[in-house]
Short mmCIF file of C-alpha atoms and ligand atoms in Angstrom, two decimals:
data_model
loop_
_atom_site.label_atom_id
_atom_site.label_comp_id
_atom_site.label_asym_id
_atom_site.label_seq_id
_atom_site.Cartn_x
_atom_site.Cartn_y
_atom_site.Cartn_z
CA MET A 1 -1.12 54.20 -21.07
CA ASN A 2 1.65 56.70 -20.49
CA THR A 3 4.44 56.24 -18.05
CA ILE A 4 6.96 58.72 -16.93
CA ILE A 5 9.69 57.76 -14.55
CA PRO A 6 11.65 60.56 -13.02
CA GLU A 7 14.47 58.88 -11.15
CA TRP A 8 14.74 61.19 -8.18
CA GLN A 9 18.28 62.00 -7.42
CA ASP A 10 19.93 62.14 -4.04
CA HIS A 11 19.43 65.72 -3.03
CA SER A 12 21.54 65.60 0.10
CA GLY A 13 23.62 68.71 0.35
CA SER A 14 21.80 70.38 -2.50
CA LEU A 15 20.09 73.71 -2.03
CA ASN A 16 16.61 72.26 -1.96
CA SER A 17 17.30 69.82 0.85
CA GLN A 18 16.80 72.70 3.26
CA THR A 19 14.28 74.71 1.27
CA SER A 20 11.09 74.52 -0.73
CA ARG A 21 10.87 72.61 -3.99
CA LEU A 22 9.77 75.08 -6.63
CA VAL A 23 8.56 74.66 -10.18
CA VAL A 24 10.78 76.78 -12.42
CA THR A 25 9.82 77.23 -16.06
CA ILE A 26 12.03 78.24 -18.98
CA ASP A 27 10.36 78.99 -22.31
CA GLY A 28 11.81 80.34 -25.52
CA PRO A 29 12.40 79.67 -29.21
CA ALA A 30 14.74 77.08 -30.74
CA GLY A 31 18.49 77.50 -30.37
CA VAL A 32 18.29 79.95 -27.52
CA GLY A 33 20.23 77.73 -25.12
CA LYS A 34 17.27 76.65 -22.97
CA SER A 35 18.39 73.05 -22.62
CA THR A 36 21.88 73.88 -21.48
CA VAL A 37 20.80 76.39 -18.86
CA ALA A 38 17.78 74.35 -17.73
CA LYS A 39 19.96 71.28 -17.20
CA ARG A 40 22.58 73.25 -15.29
CA LEU A 41 20.03 75.14 -13.21
CA ALA A 42 18.34 71.85 -12.29
CA ALA A 43 21.68 70.33 -11.30
CA HIS A 44 22.56 73.39 -9.22
CA LEU A 45 19.25 73.26 -7.36
CA GLY A 46 19.19 69.47 -7.07
CA TYR A 47 15.94 69.52 -9.07
CA THR A 48 14.69 67.29 -11.85
CA TYR A 49 15.13 68.56 -15.38
CA LEU A 50 12.06 68.22 -17.61
CA ASP A 51 12.71 68.61 -21.33
CA THR A 52 9.20 68.82 -22.79
CA GLY A 53 10.51 69.18 -26.36
CA ALA A 54 11.80 65.62 -25.98
CA LEU A 55 8.20 64.45 -25.46
CA TYR A 56 7.02 66.10 -28.69
CA ARG A 57 10.10 64.71 -30.41
CA GLY A 58 9.29 61.21 -29.15
CA ILE A 59 5.85 61.37 -30.72
CA ALA A 60 7.36 62.81 -33.91
CA TRP A 61 9.86 59.95 -34.03
CA LYS A 62 7.01 57.41 -33.94
CA VAL A 63 4.99 59.35 -36.52
CA ASN A 64 8.00 59.13 -38.81
CA ALA A 65 8.75 55.46 -38.05
CA ARG A 66 5.13 54.50 -38.82
CA ASN A 67 4.87 56.65 -41.95
CA VAL A 68 1.99 58.56 -40.46
CA ASP A 69 1.11 61.92 -42.05
CA ALA A 70 2.18 64.39 -39.35
CA THR A 71 -0.25 67.03 -40.64
CA ASP A 72 -3.23 64.66 -40.28
CA LEU A 73 -4.69 65.26 -36.83
CA ASN A 74 -6.81 62.09 -36.85
CA GLN A 75 -3.96 59.81 -37.85
CA VAL A 76 -1.66 61.30 -35.23
CA ALA A 77 -4.37 61.11 -32.53
CA ALA A 78 -5.01 57.44 -33.40
CA LEU A 79 -1.31 56.68 -33.09
CA LEU A 80 -1.26 58.05 -29.54
CA GLU A 81 -3.79 55.41 -28.46
CA THR A 82 -1.11 52.75 -28.83
CA THR A 83 1.85 54.79 -27.66
CA THR A 84 3.74 54.80 -24.37
CA LEU A 85 6.23 57.49 -23.63
CA ALA A 86 8.72 57.54 -20.75
CA LEU A 87 11.43 59.94 -19.71
CA HIS A 88 14.21 58.64 -17.51
CA SER A 89 16.09 61.45 -15.92
CA GLY A 90 19.55 60.49 -14.76
CA GLU A 91 22.49 62.56 -13.61
CA ASP A 92 23.56 63.91 -16.96
CA ILE A 93 21.21 62.74 -19.62
CA LEU A 94 17.47 62.54 -19.92
CA SER A 95 16.63 59.49 -21.98
CA VAL A 96 13.45 59.17 -24.01
CA HIS A 97 11.70 55.84 -24.52
CA VAL A 98 8.87 55.35 -27.00
CA ASP A 99 7.07 52.04 -26.57
CA SER A 100 10.06 50.90 -24.50
CA GLN A 101 12.54 51.69 -27.25
CA ASP A 102 15.31 54.11 -26.36
CA VAL A 103 15.18 56.88 -28.98
CA THR A 104 17.24 59.46 -27.07
CA HIS A 105 19.67 60.05 -29.93
CA GLU A 106 17.36 59.47 -32.90
CA ILE A 107 15.08 62.36 -31.91
CA ARG A 108 17.75 65.04 -32.23
CA ASN A 109 17.98 65.60 -35.98
CA LEU A 110 16.42 68.40 -38.04
CA ALA A 111 13.79 66.16 -39.63
CA VAL A 112 12.42 65.13 -36.22
CA SER A 113 12.58 68.79 -35.07
CA GLN A 114 10.25 69.78 -37.90
CA LEU A 115 7.90 66.88 -37.33
CA ALA A 116 7.81 67.64 -33.60
CA SER A 117 6.74 71.19 -34.32
CA THR A 118 4.08 69.92 -36.76
CA VAL A 119 2.55 67.37 -34.38
CA ALA A 120 2.77 69.90 -31.53
CA ALA A 121 0.19 72.07 -33.30
CA HIS A 122 -2.51 69.34 -32.92
CA PRO A 123 -4.66 69.95 -29.82
CA PRO A 124 -5.04 66.20 -28.98
CA VAL A 125 -1.26 65.84 -28.85
CA ARG A 126 -0.90 68.75 -26.45
CA GLU A 127 -3.80 67.44 -24.36
CA TRP A 128 -2.24 63.96 -24.24
CA LEU A 129 1.05 65.36 -23.01
CA LEU A 130 -0.45 67.72 -20.45
CA SER A 131 -0.93 65.22 -17.63
CA ILE A 132 2.43 63.58 -18.32
CA GLN A 133 4.16 66.91 -17.89
CA ARG A 134 2.16 67.88 -14.80
CA ASP A 135 2.70 64.48 -13.14
CA PHE A 136 6.39 65.00 -13.54
CA ALA A 137 6.22 68.15 -11.44
CA ASP A 138 3.62 67.13 -8.88
CA LYS A 139 6.18 67.07 -6.08
CA GLY A 140 7.80 70.32 -7.23
CA GLY A 141 11.56 70.50 -7.53
CA VAL A 142 11.49 70.72 -11.32
CA VAL A 143 13.05 72.92 -13.96
CA ALA A 144 10.72 72.56 -16.96
CA GLU A 145 11.81 73.71 -20.37
CA GLY A 146 9.66 74.21 -23.50
CA ARG A 147 7.38 76.62 -25.31
CA ASP A 148 4.28 76.80 -23.10
CA MET A 149 5.58 75.95 -19.64
CA GLY A 150 4.79 79.28 -18.01
CA THR A 151 1.64 80.01 -20.00
CA ASN A 152 -0.16 76.70 -20.20
CA VAL A 153 1.37 73.68 -18.48
CA PHE A 154 2.52 75.31 -15.23
CA PRO A 155 0.67 78.64 -15.06
CA HIS A 156 1.18 78.68 -11.27
CA ALA A 157 4.92 78.03 -11.36
CA GLN A 158 6.72 80.12 -8.76
CA VAL A 159 9.51 81.22 -11.10
CA LYS A 160 9.18 81.74 -14.86
CA PHE A 161 11.81 82.72 -17.39
CA PHE A 162 11.53 83.52 -21.08
CA LEU A 163 14.85 83.21 -22.84
CA ASP A 164 15.43 84.90 -26.18
CA ALA A 165 18.35 85.78 -28.46
CA ASP A 166 18.98 87.29 -31.90
CA PRO A 167 18.15 84.87 -34.71
CA GLU A 168 21.77 84.85 -35.95
CA VAL A 169 23.02 83.84 -32.51
CA ARG A 170 20.38 81.13 -32.25
CA ILE A 171 21.25 79.71 -35.65
CA ASN A 172 24.93 79.50 -34.69
CA ARG A 173 24.16 77.80 -31.40
CA ARG A 174 21.85 75.27 -33.01
CA TYR A 175 24.38 74.59 -35.75
CA HIS A 176 27.08 73.80 -33.18
CA GLU A 177 24.68 71.56 -31.24
CA LEU A 178 24.17 69.24 -34.21
CA GLN A 179 26.40 66.19 -34.21
CA GLU A 180 29.47 66.11 -36.42
CA GLY A 181 28.65 63.87 -39.35
CA ASP A 182 24.94 64.66 -39.15
CA GLN A 183 23.80 64.83 -42.76
CA ASP A 184 21.70 67.92 -41.94
CA LYS A 185 24.67 69.82 -40.56
CA ASN A 186 24.67 72.76 -42.92
CA ARG A 187 24.13 76.37 -41.82
CA ASP A 188 21.52 77.12 -44.51
CA ASN A 189 19.52 74.05 -43.51
CA VAL A 190 19.64 75.08 -39.87
CA GLN A 191 18.55 78.65 -40.70
CA ARG A 192 15.64 77.48 -42.85
CA GLU A 193 14.55 74.81 -40.39
CA MET A 194 14.60 77.25 -37.49
CA ALA A 195 12.67 79.98 -39.30
CA ILE A 196 9.89 77.58 -40.31
CA ARG A 197 9.70 75.98 -36.90
CA ASP A 198 9.67 79.24 -34.98
CA ALA A 199 6.94 80.70 -37.17
CA ARG A 200 4.83 77.57 -36.66
CA ASP A 201 5.44 77.40 -32.90
CA ARG A 202 4.56 81.07 -32.46
CA SER A 203 1.45 81.09 -34.64
CA ARG A 204 -0.35 77.85 -33.78
CA GLU A 205 -3.77 78.22 -32.23
CA VAL A 206 -3.23 76.11 -29.13
CA ALA A 207 -0.54 77.09 -26.62
CA PRO A 208 1.68 79.08 -28.99
CA LEU A 209 5.11 80.25 -27.94
CA PHE A 210 4.92 83.53 -26.07
CA PRO A 211 6.13 84.83 -22.71
CA ALA A 212 3.84 84.46 -19.71
CA ALA A 213 2.85 87.85 -18.32
CA ASP A 214 4.78 87.11 -15.13
CA ALA A 215 7.88 85.68 -16.83
CA MET A 216 11.26 87.33 -16.45
CA MET A 217 12.67 88.08 -19.90
CA ILE A 218 16.34 87.31 -20.52
CA ASP A 219 18.03 88.19 -23.79
CA SER A 220 21.00 85.85 -24.01
CA SER A 221 22.43 87.25 -27.28
CA ASN A 222 25.44 88.75 -25.53
CA LEU A 223 25.49 86.64 -22.40
CA SER A 224 27.49 83.50 -21.66
CA ILE A 225 25.76 80.45 -20.22
CA ASP A 226 27.34 81.26 -16.86
CA GLN A 227 25.94 84.79 -16.97
CA VAL A 228 22.43 83.54 -17.79
CA LEU A 229 22.70 81.00 -14.99
CA ALA A 230 23.88 83.63 -12.53
CA LYS A 231 20.80 85.74 -13.28
CA MET A 232 18.50 82.76 -12.95
CA THR A 233 19.96 81.44 -9.72
CA GLU A 234 19.66 84.88 -8.18
CA VAL A 235 15.97 85.07 -9.07
CA VAL A 236 15.30 81.51 -7.89
CA ALA A 237 17.19 82.09 -4.63
CA ALA A 238 14.85 84.97 -3.85
CA HIS A 239 11.92 82.52 -3.97
CA LEU A 240 13.42 79.77 -1.82
O1 LIG B 301 12.57 72.30 -27.56
P1 LIG B 301 12.64 71.41 -28.81
O2 LIG B 301 13.38 72.06 -29.94
O3 LIG B 301 13.19 70.06 -28.49
O4 LIG B 301 11.12 71.23 -29.27
C1 LIG B 301 10.78 70.56 -30.45
C2 LIG B 301 9.41 71.04 -30.90
O5 LIG B 301 8.43 70.58 -29.97
C3 LIG B 301 9.22 72.54 -30.98
O6 LIG B 301 9.56 73.06 -32.25
C4 LIG B 301 7.76 72.74 -30.68
C5 LIG B 301 7.40 71.56 -29.81
N1 LIG B 301 7.26 71.92 -28.41
C6 LIG B 301 6.07 72.48 -28.03
O7 LIG B 301 5.21 72.74 -28.86
N2 LIG B 301 5.85 72.75 -26.72
C7 LIG B 301 6.78 72.50 -25.80
N3 LIG B 301 6.52 72.76 -24.52
C8 LIG B 301 8.02 71.94 -26.17
C9 LIG B 301 8.24 71.68 -27.50
#
């Protein structure tokens, strides 16, 4: 059984208290700044932030903890039968619970990133997560971030963005995101990890990373977070 518990925030005074509750999707490769802008856009709109990468990371964390071979579709699919996954979205942080264990911080290292991308290529994993993601957005009022939000999970979303940036910029951003003291925190490691992961995410057979035909493309290489947000809020406002 899967549970997902969005803790709806008090929207009083927020934009959406007077207007419609849209589904806004933000897709793009690793290190492009999706999480930061998605979180801030959700806060600005009074919407719930859905970090779908955290779901794949949660499964990857368990795969690792149980010494399951992440490349083995059958082993990973069997593991899901005894897995519960919950996201608790609070004001600032979205916490991830696997089988009731809080793994919010453990899922953020490079090893789990790689495993997440590996398990994400298995169709049963994507299928398993589909209803969880859609349930989260069934009342609208969601900013959903990932790789296949606009193409596969929410093809009817009212507003879709695809965020991209030069690889060098993405590597720097990802490097700075890693915690001080993280044993993986080394620029070469980050570069290698990102190249492998991006290639895998873009080339897998099921729901690969690519922009939806109706997504607005934003290249954030030379834009600040505030500038990206300004563009996005303008587009969203036109749909409210
Ligand atoms: O966004 P992230 O770096 O936390 O995602 C980790 C991995 O999860 C990513 O490399 C591919 C996979 N993923 C996916 O396949 N589809 C999504 N919607 C989100 C993440």
